[in-house]
Coordinates of C-alpha atoms and ligand atoms in Angstrom, one line a residue:
X1365 CA 90.1 118.7 -68.5
X1366 CA 90.9 122.4 -68.2
X1367 CA 88.2 125.1 -67.7
X1368 CA 88.8 128.8 -68.3
X1369 CA 86.9 130.7 -65.6
X1370 CA 87.8 134.2 -66.8
X1371 CA 84.2 135.0 -67.8
X1372 CA 82.7 133.5 -64.6
X1373 CA 85.2 135.5 -62.5
X1374 CA 83.8 138.7 -63.8
X1375 CA 80.1 137.9 -64.2
X1376 CA 78.1 138.0 -60.9
X1377 CA 75.9 134.9 -60.4
X1378 CA 77.3 133.3 -63.6
X1379 CA 77.5 129.5 -63.6
X1380 CA 79.0 126.8 -65.7
X1381 CA 78.1 123.1 -65.4
X1382 CA 80.6 120.4 -66.4
X1383 CA 80.5 116.7 -66.9
X1384 CA 83.3 114.3 -67.9
X1385 CA 84.8 110.9 -67.5
X1386 CA 88.0 110.1 -65.7
X1387 CA 90.3 107.1 -66.0
X1388 CA 91.8 106.3 -62.6
X1389 CA 92.6 102.6 -63.4
X1390 CA 96.3 103.3 -62.5
X1391 CA 95.4 104.2 -58.9
X1392 CA 96.7 101.8 -56.3
X1393 CA 95.1 101.2 -52.9
X1394 CA 96.5 98.6 -50.6
X1395 CA 98.4 96.9 -53.5
X1396 CA 95.2 96.6 -55.6
X1397 CA 93.8 98.8 -58.5
X1398 CA 90.1 98.9 -57.7
X1399 CA 89.1 101.7 -60.1
X1400 CA 88.8 99.5 -63.2
X1401 CA 85.6 101.3 -64.4
X1402 CA 85.4 104.9 -65.6
X1403 CA 84.8 107.6 -63.0
X1404 CA 81.9 109.9 -63.9
X1405 CA 82.4 113.4 -62.7
X1406 CA 79.8 116.2 -62.8
X1407 CA 79.6 119.5 -61.1
X1408 CA 79.5 123.3 -61.5
X1409 CA 81.5 126.4 -61.0
X1410 CA 79.5 129.4 -59.9
X1411 CA 80.2 133.0 -59.0
X1412 CA 78.6 133.7 -55.6
X1413 CA 79.0 137.4 -54.7
X1414 CA 82.4 137.5 -56.4
X1415 CA 83.7 134.2 -55.0
X1416 CA 84.0 131.3 -57.4
X1417 CA 82.6 128.1 -55.8
X1418 CA 83.3 124.7 -57.4
X1419 CA 81.2 121.6 -56.5
X1420 CA 81.7 118.2 -58.0
X1421 CA 80.6 114.7 -57.5
X1422 CA 82.6 111.7 -58.8
X1423 CA 81.0 108.3 -59.1
X1424 CA 82.1 104.8 -60.1
X1425 CA 81.8 101.1 -59.3
X1426 CA 84.9 99.9 -57.5
X1427 CA 86.2 96.3 -57.9
X1428 CA 87.5 96.0 -54.4
X1429 CA 89.2 93.2 -52.5
X1430 CA 88.0 92.7 -48.9
X1431 CA 90.8 93.2 -46.3
X1432 CA 89.4 90.4 -44.2
X1433 CA 88.2 87.6 -46.5
X1434 CA 90.2 88.6 -49.6
X1435 CA 87.1 88.2 -51.9
X1436 CA 86.5 90.6 -54.7
X1437 CA 83.3 92.5 -54.5
X1438 CA 81.6 95.5 -56.3
X1439 CA 81.2 98.7 -54.4
X1440 CA 79.3 101.8 -55.5
X1441 CA 81.5 104.8 -54.6
X1442 CA 80.5 108.5 -54.7
X1443 CA 82.8 111.3 -53.6
X1444 CA 81.5 114.8 -53.2
X1445 CA 84.0 117.7 -53.1
X1446 CA 83.7 121.5 -52.8
X1447 CA 86.3 124.2 -53.0
X1448 CA 86.9 127.9 -53.8
X1449 CA 88.7 128.8 -56.9
X1450 CA 90.9 131.9 -56.5
X1451 CA 93.6 133.8 -58.2
X1452 CA 95.5 134.1 -54.9
X1453 CA 95.2 133.2 -51.3
X1454 CA 92.9 135.8 -49.7
X1455 CA 90.4 133.8 -47.7
X1456 CA 90.5 131.9 -44.4
X1457 CA 93.2 129.3 -44.5
X1458 CA 90.5 126.8 -43.3
X1459 CA 88.7 127.0 -46.6
X1460 CA 89.7 124.6 -49.4
X1461 CA 91.2 126.9 -51.9
X1462 CA 92.4 125.9 -55.3
X1463 CA 94.6 128.5 -57.1
X1464 CA 93.9 129.3 -60.7
X1465 CA 96.7 129.3 -63.3
X1466 CA 96.0 132.0 -66.0
X1467 CA 92.3 131.9 -65.1
X1468 CA 92.3 128.1 -65.7
X1469 CA 91.5 125.2 -63.4
X1470 CA 92.3 121.6 -64.2
X1471 CA 89.0 119.8 -63.3
X1472 CA 90.5 116.4 -64.0
X1473 CA 93.3 117.0 -61.5
X1474 CA 90.8 118.3 -59.0
X1475 CA 88.5 115.3 -59.3
X1476 CA 91.4 112.9 -59.2
X1477 CA 92.7 114.4 -55.9
X1478 CA 89.2 114.5 -54.4
X1479 CA 88.6 110.9 -55.3
X1480 CA 91.8 109.7 -53.7
X1481 CA 91.1 111.7 -50.5
X1482 CA 87.6 110.1 -50.5
X1483 CA 88.8 106.5 -50.6
X1484 CA 88.2 104.5 -47.4
X1485 CA 91.4 103.3 -45.7
X1486 CA 89.7 100.0 -44.8
X1487 CA 88.0 97.9 -47.5
X1488 CA 85.4 95.4 -46.2
X1489 CA 82.8 93.5 -48.3
X1490 CA 80.4 94.0 -45.4
X1491 CA 80.8 95.7 -42.0
X1492 CA 80.3 92.3 -40.3
X1493 CA 82.5 90.2 -42.6
X1494 CA 83.9 87.3 -40.6
X1495 CA 87.0 86.9 -42.6
X1496 CA 89.2 83.9 -43.0
X1497 CA 90.0 81.5 -40.2
X1498 CA 93.7 81.8 -39.2
X1499 CA 93.9 78.1 -38.6
X1500 CA 92.2 76.3 -41.5
X1501 CA 91.9 79.3 -43.9
X1502 CA 88.2 78.8 -44.8
X1503 CA 86.1 81.9 -45.6
X1504 CA 84.0 82.1 -42.4
X1505 CA 81.2 83.9 -44.3
X1506 CA 80.4 80.8 -46.3
X1507 CA 81.8 77.8 -44.3
X1508 CA 82.2 76.8 -40.7
X1509 CA 85.7 76.5 -39.4
X1510 CA 87.2 73.0 -39.7
X1511 CA 90.0 73.2 -37.2
X1512 CA 88.0 73.3 -33.9
X1513 CA 87.1 69.6 -34.0
X1514 CA 90.7 68.6 -34.1
X1515 CA 91.7 70.9 -31.3
X1516 CA 89.1 69.7 -28.8
X1517 CA 89.9 66.1 -27.7
X1518 CA 86.5 65.6 -26.1
X1519 CA 84.8 66.3 -29.4
X1520 CA 87.2 64.0 -31.2
X1521 CA 86.4 61.2 -28.7
X1522 CA 82.7 61.8 -29.2
X1523 CA 83.1 61.7 -33.0
X1524 CA 84.9 58.3 -32.7
X1525 CA 82.2 57.0 -30.5
X1526 CA 79.5 58.0 -33.0
X1527 CA 81.5 56.4 -35.8
X1528 CA 81.7 53.1 -33.9
X1529 CA 78.0 53.0 -33.4
X1530 CA 77.2 53.3 -37.1
Ligands
ZN2121 ZN1 85.0 90.1 -46.6
ZN2122 ZN1 89.6 77.1 -38.8

């Protein structure tokens, strides 16, 4: 989605709102493609004292796979991004500046980049996900580990004793 900002550039305090959908289903994160639903983008470009500011917010529901327990889970994701749109570099290099091409900005590209940068490097279904047991492979969020009993000989002896009393 390309936006021509020529008018905005030359009209003090002018503002243009935008809203569009983005398809990021091809994006891979850690071998998975979690962006199966459309990404809804909304924002505005405004002329603030001769400087063009662009603010956008991208939102979707991710279908993520937990790094620890490998379960799929739904995750609401919102990424906010702001930058300055300029014809050439003339500001502080610290500022996030996006250069215009023939007074145009590709908002789809901008939102896509912002969304990728906003993705978490670690994907967890919950901050205290207990993951899978390395020994028996059970999901420790739902089941108790099965391998401890076999490892501890005293417990095994006790279990045998109880069995014999039945
Ligand atoms: Zn998990
Ligand atoms: Zn186990």
